[in-house]
Coordinates of C-alpha atoms in Angstrom, one line a residue:
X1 CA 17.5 30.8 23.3
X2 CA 19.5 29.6 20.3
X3 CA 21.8 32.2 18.9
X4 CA 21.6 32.0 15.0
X5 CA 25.7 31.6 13.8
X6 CA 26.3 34.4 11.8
X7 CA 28.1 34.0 8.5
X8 CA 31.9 35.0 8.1
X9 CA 32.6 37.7 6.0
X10 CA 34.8 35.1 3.8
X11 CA 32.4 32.5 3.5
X12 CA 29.9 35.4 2.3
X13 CA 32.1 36.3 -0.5
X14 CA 32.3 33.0 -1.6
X15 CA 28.7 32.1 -1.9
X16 CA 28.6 35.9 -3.7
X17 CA 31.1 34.6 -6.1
X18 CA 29.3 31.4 -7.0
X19 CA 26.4 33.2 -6.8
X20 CA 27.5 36.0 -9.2
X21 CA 28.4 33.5 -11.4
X22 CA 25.2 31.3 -11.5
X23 CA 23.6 34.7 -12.2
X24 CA 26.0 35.9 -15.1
X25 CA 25.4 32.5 -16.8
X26 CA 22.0 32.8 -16.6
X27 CA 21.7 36.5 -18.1
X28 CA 24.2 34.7 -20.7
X29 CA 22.1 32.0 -21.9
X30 CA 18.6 32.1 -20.7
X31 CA 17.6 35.7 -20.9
X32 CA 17.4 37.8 -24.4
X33 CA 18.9 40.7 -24.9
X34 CA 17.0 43.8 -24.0
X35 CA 17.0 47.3 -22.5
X36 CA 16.5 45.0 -19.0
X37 CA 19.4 42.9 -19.3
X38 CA 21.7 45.2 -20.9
X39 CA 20.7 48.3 -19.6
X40 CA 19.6 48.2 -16.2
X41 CA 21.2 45.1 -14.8
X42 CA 24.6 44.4 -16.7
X43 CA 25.6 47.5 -17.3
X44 CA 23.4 49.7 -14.9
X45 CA 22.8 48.1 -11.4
X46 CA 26.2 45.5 -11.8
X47 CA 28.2 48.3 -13.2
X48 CA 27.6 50.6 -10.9
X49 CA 27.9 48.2 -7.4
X50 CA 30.9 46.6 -8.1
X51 CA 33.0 49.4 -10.1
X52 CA 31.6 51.5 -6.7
X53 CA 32.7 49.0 -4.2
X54 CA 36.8 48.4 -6.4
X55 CA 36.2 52.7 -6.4
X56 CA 36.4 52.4 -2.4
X57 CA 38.5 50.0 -2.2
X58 CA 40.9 52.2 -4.5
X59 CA 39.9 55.2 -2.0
X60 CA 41.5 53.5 0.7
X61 CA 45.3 52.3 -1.2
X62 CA 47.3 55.7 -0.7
X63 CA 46.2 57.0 2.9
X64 CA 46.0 53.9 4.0
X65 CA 49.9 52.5 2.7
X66 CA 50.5 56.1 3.8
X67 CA 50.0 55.9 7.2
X68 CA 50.8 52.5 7.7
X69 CA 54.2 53.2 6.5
X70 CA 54.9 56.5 8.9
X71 CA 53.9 54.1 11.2
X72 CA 56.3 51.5 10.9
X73 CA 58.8 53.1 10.4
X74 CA 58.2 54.9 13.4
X75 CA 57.4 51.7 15.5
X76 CA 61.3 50.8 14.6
X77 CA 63.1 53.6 17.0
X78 CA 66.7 53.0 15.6
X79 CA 66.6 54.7 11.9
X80 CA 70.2 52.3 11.6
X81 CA 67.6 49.4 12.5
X82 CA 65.2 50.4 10.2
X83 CA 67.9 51.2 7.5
X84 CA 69.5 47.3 7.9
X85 CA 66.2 45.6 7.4
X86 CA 64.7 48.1 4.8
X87 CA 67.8 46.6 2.4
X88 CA 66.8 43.0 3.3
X89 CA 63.1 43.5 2.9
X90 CA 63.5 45.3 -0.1
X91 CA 66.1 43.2 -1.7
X92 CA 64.0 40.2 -0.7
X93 CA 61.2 41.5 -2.4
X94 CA 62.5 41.9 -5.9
X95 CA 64.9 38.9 -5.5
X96 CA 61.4 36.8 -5.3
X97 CA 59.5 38.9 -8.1
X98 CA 62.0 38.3 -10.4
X99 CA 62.6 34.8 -9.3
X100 CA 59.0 34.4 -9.9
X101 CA 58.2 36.0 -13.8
X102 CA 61.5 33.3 -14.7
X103 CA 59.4 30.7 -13.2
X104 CA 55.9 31.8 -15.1
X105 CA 58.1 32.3 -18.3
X106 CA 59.4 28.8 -17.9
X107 CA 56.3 27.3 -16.9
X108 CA 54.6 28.9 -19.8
X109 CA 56.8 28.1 -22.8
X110 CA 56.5 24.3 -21.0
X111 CA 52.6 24.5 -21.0
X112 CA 52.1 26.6 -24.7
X113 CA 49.0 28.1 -23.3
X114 CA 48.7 30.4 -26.7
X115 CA 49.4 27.4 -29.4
X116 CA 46.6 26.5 -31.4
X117 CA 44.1 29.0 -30.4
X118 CA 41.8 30.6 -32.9
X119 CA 42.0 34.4 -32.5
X120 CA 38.8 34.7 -34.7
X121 CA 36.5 33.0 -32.6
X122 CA 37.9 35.6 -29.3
X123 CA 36.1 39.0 -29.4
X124 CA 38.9 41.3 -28.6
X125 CA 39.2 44.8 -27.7
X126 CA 41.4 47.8 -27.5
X127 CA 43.1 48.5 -24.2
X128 CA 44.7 51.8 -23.4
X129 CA 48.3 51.5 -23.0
X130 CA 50.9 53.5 -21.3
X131 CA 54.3 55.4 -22.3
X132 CA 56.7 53.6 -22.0
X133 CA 59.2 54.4 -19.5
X134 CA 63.4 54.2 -19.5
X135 CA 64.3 52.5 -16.9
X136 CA 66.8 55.7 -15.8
X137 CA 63.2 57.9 -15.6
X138 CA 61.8 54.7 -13.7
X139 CA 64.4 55.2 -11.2
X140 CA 63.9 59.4 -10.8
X141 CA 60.6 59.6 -10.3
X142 CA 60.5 56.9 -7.4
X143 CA 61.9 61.0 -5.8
X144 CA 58.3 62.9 -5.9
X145 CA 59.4 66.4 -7.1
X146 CA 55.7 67.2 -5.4
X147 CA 54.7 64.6 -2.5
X148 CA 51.5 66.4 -2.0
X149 CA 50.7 66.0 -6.1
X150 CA 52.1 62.1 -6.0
X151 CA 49.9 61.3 -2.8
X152 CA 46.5 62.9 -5.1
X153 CA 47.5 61.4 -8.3
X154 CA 48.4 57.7 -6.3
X155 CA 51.8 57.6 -7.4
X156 CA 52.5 54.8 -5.1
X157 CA 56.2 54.6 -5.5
X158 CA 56.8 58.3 -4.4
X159 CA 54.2 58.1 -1.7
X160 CA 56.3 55.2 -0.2
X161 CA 59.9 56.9 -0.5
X162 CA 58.2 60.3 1.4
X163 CA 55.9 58.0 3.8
X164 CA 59.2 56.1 4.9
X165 CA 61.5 59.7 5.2
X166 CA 58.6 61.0 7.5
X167 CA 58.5 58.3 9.6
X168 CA 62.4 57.8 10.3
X169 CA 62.3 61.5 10.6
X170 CA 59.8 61.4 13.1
X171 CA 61.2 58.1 14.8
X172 CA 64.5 60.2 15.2
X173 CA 63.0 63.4 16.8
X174 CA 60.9 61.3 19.2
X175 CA 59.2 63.5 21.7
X176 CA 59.7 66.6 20.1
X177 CA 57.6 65.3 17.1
X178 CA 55.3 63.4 19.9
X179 CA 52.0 65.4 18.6
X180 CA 52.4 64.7 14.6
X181 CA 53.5 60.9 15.7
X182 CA 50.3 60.5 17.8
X183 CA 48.4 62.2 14.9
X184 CA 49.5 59.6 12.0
X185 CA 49.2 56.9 14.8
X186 CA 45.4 57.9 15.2
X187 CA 44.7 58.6 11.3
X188 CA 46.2 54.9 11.0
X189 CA 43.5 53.3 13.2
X190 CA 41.0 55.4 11.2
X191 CA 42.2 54.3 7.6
X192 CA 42.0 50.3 9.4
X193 CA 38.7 51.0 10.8
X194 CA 37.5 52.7 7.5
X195 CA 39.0 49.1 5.8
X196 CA 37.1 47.0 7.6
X197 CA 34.0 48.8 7.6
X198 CA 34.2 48.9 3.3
X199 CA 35.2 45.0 3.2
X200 CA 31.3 44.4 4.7
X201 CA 30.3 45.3 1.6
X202 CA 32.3 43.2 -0.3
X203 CA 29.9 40.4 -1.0
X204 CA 27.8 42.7 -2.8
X205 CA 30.8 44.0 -4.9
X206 CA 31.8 40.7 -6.0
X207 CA 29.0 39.0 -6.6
X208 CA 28.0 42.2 -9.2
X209 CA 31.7 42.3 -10.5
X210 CA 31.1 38.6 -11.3
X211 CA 27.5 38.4 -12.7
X212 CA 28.7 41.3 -14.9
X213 CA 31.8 39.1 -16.1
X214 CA 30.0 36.3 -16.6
X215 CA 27.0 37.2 -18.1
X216 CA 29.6 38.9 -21.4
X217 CA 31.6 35.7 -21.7
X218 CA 29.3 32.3 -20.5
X219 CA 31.1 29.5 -20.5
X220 CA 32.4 29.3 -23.7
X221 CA 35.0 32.1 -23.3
X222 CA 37.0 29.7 -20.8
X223 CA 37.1 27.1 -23.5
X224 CA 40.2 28.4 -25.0
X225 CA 41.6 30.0 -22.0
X226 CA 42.3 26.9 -20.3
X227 CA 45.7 26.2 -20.7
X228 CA 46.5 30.0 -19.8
X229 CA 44.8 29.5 -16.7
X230 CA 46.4 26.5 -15.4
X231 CA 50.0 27.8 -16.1
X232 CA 49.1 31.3 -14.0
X233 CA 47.8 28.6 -11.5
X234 CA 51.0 26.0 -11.7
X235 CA 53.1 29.0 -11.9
X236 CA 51.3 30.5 -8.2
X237 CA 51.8 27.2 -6.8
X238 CA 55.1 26.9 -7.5
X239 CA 56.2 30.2 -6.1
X240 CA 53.9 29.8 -3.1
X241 CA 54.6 26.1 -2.3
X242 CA 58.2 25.4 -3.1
X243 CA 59.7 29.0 -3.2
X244 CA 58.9 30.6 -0.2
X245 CA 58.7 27.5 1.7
X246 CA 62.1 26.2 0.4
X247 CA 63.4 30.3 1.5
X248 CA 61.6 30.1 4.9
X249 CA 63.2 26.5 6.1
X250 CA 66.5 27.7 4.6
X251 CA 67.1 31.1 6.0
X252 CA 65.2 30.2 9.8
X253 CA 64.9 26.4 9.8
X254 CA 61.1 27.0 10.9
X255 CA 58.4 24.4 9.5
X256 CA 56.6 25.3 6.4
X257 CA 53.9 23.1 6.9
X258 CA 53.5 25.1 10.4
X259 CA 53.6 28.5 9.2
X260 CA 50.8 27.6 6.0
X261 CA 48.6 25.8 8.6
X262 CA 48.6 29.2 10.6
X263 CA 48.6 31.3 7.7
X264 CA 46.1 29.8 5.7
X265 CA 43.0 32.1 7.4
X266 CA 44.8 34.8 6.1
X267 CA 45.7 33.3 2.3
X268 CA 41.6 32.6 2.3
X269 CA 40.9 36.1 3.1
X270 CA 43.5 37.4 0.7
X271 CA 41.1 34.9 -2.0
X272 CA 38.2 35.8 -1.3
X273 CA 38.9 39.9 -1.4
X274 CA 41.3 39.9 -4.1
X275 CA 42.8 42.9 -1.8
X276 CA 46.5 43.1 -0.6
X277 CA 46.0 46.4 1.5
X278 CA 42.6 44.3 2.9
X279 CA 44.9 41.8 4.6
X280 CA 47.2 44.3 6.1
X281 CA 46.0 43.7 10.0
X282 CA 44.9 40.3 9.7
X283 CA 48.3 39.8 8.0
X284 CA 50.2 41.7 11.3
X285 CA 48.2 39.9 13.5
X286 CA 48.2 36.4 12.6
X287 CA 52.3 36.9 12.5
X288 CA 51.9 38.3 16.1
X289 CA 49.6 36.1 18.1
X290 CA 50.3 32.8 15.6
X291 CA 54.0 32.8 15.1
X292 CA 55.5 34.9 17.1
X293 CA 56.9 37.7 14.9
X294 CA 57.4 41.1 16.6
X295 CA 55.0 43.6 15.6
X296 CA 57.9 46.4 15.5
X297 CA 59.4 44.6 12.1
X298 CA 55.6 43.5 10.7
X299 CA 54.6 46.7 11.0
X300 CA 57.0 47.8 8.6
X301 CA 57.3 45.2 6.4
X302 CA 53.9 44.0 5.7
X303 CA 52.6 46.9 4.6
X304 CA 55.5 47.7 2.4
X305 CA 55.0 44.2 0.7
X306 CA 51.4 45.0 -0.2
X307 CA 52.6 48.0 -1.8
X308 CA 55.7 46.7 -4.0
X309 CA 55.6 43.1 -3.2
X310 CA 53.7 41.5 -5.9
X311 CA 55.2 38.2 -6.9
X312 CA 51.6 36.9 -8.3
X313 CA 50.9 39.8 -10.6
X314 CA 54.2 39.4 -12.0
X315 CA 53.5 35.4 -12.7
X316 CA 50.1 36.9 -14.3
X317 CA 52.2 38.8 -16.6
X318 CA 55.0 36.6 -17.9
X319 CA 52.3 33.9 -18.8
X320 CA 50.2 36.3 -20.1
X321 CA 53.1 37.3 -22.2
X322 CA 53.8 33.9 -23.8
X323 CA 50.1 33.6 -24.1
X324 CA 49.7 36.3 -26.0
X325 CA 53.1 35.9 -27.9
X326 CA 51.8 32.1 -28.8
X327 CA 48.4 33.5 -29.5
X328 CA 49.4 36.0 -32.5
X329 CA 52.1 34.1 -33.9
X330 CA 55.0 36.5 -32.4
X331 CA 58.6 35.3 -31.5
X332 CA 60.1 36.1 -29.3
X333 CA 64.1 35.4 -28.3
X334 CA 66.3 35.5 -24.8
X335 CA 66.5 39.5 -24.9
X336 CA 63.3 39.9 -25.0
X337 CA 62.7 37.4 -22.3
X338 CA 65.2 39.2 -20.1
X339 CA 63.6 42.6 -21.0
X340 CA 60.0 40.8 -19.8
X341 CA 61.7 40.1 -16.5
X342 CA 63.0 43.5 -16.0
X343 CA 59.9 45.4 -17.1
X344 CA 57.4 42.8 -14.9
X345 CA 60.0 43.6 -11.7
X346 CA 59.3 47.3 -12.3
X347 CA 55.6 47.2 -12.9
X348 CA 54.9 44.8 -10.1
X349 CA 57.1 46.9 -8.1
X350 CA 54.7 50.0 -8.0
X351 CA 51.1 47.9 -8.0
X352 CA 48.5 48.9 -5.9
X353 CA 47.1 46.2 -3.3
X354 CA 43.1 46.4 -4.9
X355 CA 41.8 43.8 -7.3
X356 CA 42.3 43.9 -11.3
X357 CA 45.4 46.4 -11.2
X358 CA 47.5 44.0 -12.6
X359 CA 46.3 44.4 -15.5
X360 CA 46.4 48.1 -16.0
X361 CA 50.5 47.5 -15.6
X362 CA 50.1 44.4 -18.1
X363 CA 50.3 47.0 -20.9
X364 CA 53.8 48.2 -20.2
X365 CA 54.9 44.7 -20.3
X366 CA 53.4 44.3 -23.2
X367 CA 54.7 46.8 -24.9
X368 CA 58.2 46.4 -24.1
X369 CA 58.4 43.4 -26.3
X370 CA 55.7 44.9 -29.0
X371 CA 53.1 42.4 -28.2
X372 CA 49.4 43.9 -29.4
X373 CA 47.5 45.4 -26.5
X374 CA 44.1 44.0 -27.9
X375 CA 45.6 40.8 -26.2
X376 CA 45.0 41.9 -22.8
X377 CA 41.1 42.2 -23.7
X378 CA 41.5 38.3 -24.3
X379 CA 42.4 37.4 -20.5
X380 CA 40.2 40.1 -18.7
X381 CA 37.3 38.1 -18.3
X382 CA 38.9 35.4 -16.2
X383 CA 41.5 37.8 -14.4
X384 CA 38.9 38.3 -11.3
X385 CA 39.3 34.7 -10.4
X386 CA 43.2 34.5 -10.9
X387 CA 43.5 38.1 -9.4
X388 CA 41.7 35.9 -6.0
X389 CA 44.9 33.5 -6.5
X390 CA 47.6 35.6 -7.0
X391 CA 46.6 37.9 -4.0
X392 CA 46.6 35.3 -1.8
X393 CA 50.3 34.2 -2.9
X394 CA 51.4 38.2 -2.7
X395 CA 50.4 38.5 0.9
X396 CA 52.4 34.7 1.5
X397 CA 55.4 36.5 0.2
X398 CA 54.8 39.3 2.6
X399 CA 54.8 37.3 5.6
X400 CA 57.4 34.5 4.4
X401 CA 59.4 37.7 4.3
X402 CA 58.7 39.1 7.6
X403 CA 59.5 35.8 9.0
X404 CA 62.4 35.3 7.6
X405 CA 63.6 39.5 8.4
X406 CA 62.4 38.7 11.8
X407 CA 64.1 35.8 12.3
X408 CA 67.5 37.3 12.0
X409 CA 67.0 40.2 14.0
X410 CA 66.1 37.6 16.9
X411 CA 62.7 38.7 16.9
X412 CA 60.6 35.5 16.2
X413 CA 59.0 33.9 19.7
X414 CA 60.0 30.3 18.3
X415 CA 57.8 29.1 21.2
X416 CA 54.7 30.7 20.2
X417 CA 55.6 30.0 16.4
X418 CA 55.8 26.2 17.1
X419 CA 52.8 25.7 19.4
X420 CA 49.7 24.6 17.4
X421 CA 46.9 26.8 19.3
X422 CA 48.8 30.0 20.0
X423 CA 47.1 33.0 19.1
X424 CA 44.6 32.1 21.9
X425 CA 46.2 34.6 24.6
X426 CA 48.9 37.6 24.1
X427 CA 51.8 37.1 23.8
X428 CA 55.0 39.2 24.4
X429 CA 56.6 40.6 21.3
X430 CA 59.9 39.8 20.5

């Protein structure tokens, strides 16, 4: 009996995506406008499936980077350990992010994606903005004066500073904390299990979230949004290609071309879900049983990077900045340049691993440099398919990271990480 070869949940969301697409064109063009198409399919059956399936996804960001952190940090033993590579990790992290908005700023003033585009023919919008912050306040409230309130409002920076003193705290009292370790151990495997059971129904979120896009903007929307596309693009290949690969031979001397051969599974999953916290075990795993990276410094580090990490939403933002800036006719000088760097570093900083966030923090950038707000209505049509990009190049960082952390706390198998079919059997962790 021949067994029918069932279709991989990545290749599903890619023929949703097209799909979506093909659909939303259609609606665009072909069908009139009516209580049907408006009503009951755009903004009633699309609506309601995809905002539902980014509303679970969203569900899942604080208990999961909750638990996943307790548990690293946990998984370390030694706090002194976990103290000596929580500096390089985090220190690492915004080293790259701001590495990464100078190279989308440079990139973009080279490309002028903004020049010459006619803002009349753009239907724009108004787009709720945030206060803006000092960066002293920035800094204090990264200390939750209320864990429990920052952990239901999904104040992610707080929820990281508390889920990291509970886990050294536990990793220090050991046995005598033995019943509330086994209990975020368990609630862990839960919040993975309750991942992977929501990403099933990703093809059905994305190919409404994309029919609904689509079937607002058609094809001509892209028209002018062309040249800011290809810089967020350029700008993401850059960082992904020549950054961390120039980082990873420098600091361990392993192959590049090795580690994006193995890693590339997990990059096309990171696409195709436009999900950092989604990755989180595949990311752990494939840096286990594919390059040899001890699970004792991934399972700290990864999912801190898909909390705070987020070099490819900070590349959005500085090209969405010149963009913009180009776009209205605004000028802007080194300070404020300087100012974008340091704002994007922060906002990235406290991002949430689900699709589309990056935009929500957009408006803080924005507004430290008195761009108009309206401007972010002109990119959000095309950010679900450079959201797909830049995900896949935040979860790179992540691991390029962990290698690189690894590495120089002798806890990279070089063995495993230079044989072409590990992963096959188990290996011994490092």
């Amino acid at each position: 009996m021949n067994k029918k070869k069932r279709i991989g949940l990545t290749t599903a969301i890619f023929i949703a995506l097209l799909g979506g697409a093909a659909v939303g064109v259609f609606l665009h063009y072909a069908v009139p406008a009516g209580t049907f198409r408006d009503e009951f399919l755009i903004n009633g059956v699309f609506y309601v499936v995809g905002n539902g399936f980014v509303r679970l996804m969203q569900m899942l960001v604080v208990p999961l980077v909750f638990c996943s952190l307790i548990c690293g940090s946990m998984a370390m033993g030694d706090t002194k350990k976990l103290g000596k590579i929580g500096v390089k990790t985090l220190a690492f992290y915004i080293a790259t992010t701001a590495l990464a908005i100078t190279v989308a700023l440079l990139l973009a003033n080279v490309i002028d994606p903004g020049k010459g585009l006619d803002m009349s023919s753009i239907e724009t919008a108004q787009v709720a903005i945030g206060e803006k912050m000092s960066l002293a306040d920035t800094l204090l409230n990264i200390i939750p004066t209320n864990p429990i309130g920052a952990l239901a409002n999904g104040e992610m920076l707080p929820v990281i500073l508390f889920a990291l003193m509970v886990g050294i705290i536990l990793a220090k009292l050991g046995e005598n904390a033995e019943t509330v370790g086994n209990f975020f151990s368990q609630f862990n495997d839960v919040m993975m299990e309750m991942t992977s059971v929501i990403m099933k129904l990703a093809p059905y979120g994305v190919f409404c979230l994309i029919a609904k896009t689509f079937s607002g903007i058609g094809f001509d929307a892209f028209i002018p949004l062309l040249k800011y596309m290809a810089g967020v693009l350029l700008a993401l290949a850059v960082q992904c290609t020549v950054v961390y690969m120039a980082m990873l031979k420098g600091f361990t001397g392993l192959s590049p071309w090795m580690f994006l051969k193995k890693f590339l599974p997990v990059m096309g999953f990171a696409f195709s879900t436009a999900t950092s916290n989604a990755t989180i075990p595949m990311s752990v795993d494939t840096l286990h049983e594919k390059m040899g990276v001890s699970k004792r410094i991934s399972s700290f580090t990864i999912p801190l990077g898909a909390t705070i990490n987020m070099d490819g939403t900070a590349i959005m933002q500085g090209v969405a900045v010149v963009f913009a800036a180009q776009a209205f006719g605004i000028g802007l000088d080194m300070s404020d340049y300087l100012t974008v760097i340091l704002t994007a570093t922060l906002a990235s900083v406290g991002t949430a691993g689900v699709p589309g966030v990056g935009l929500i923090t957009l408006s803080m950038v924005f507004n430290s440099v008195g761009l108009p707000v309206e401007a972010i209505a002109l990119i959000m049509g095309i950010d679900r398919i450079l959201d797909m990009c830049r995900t896949a190049v935040n979860i790179t960082g992540d691991a390029v990271c962990t290698t690189i952390v690894a590495s120089q706390e002798k806890a990279v198998n070089r063995e495993v990480f230079e044989n072409p079919k590990a992963g096959s059997e188990p290996e011994t962790e490092g």
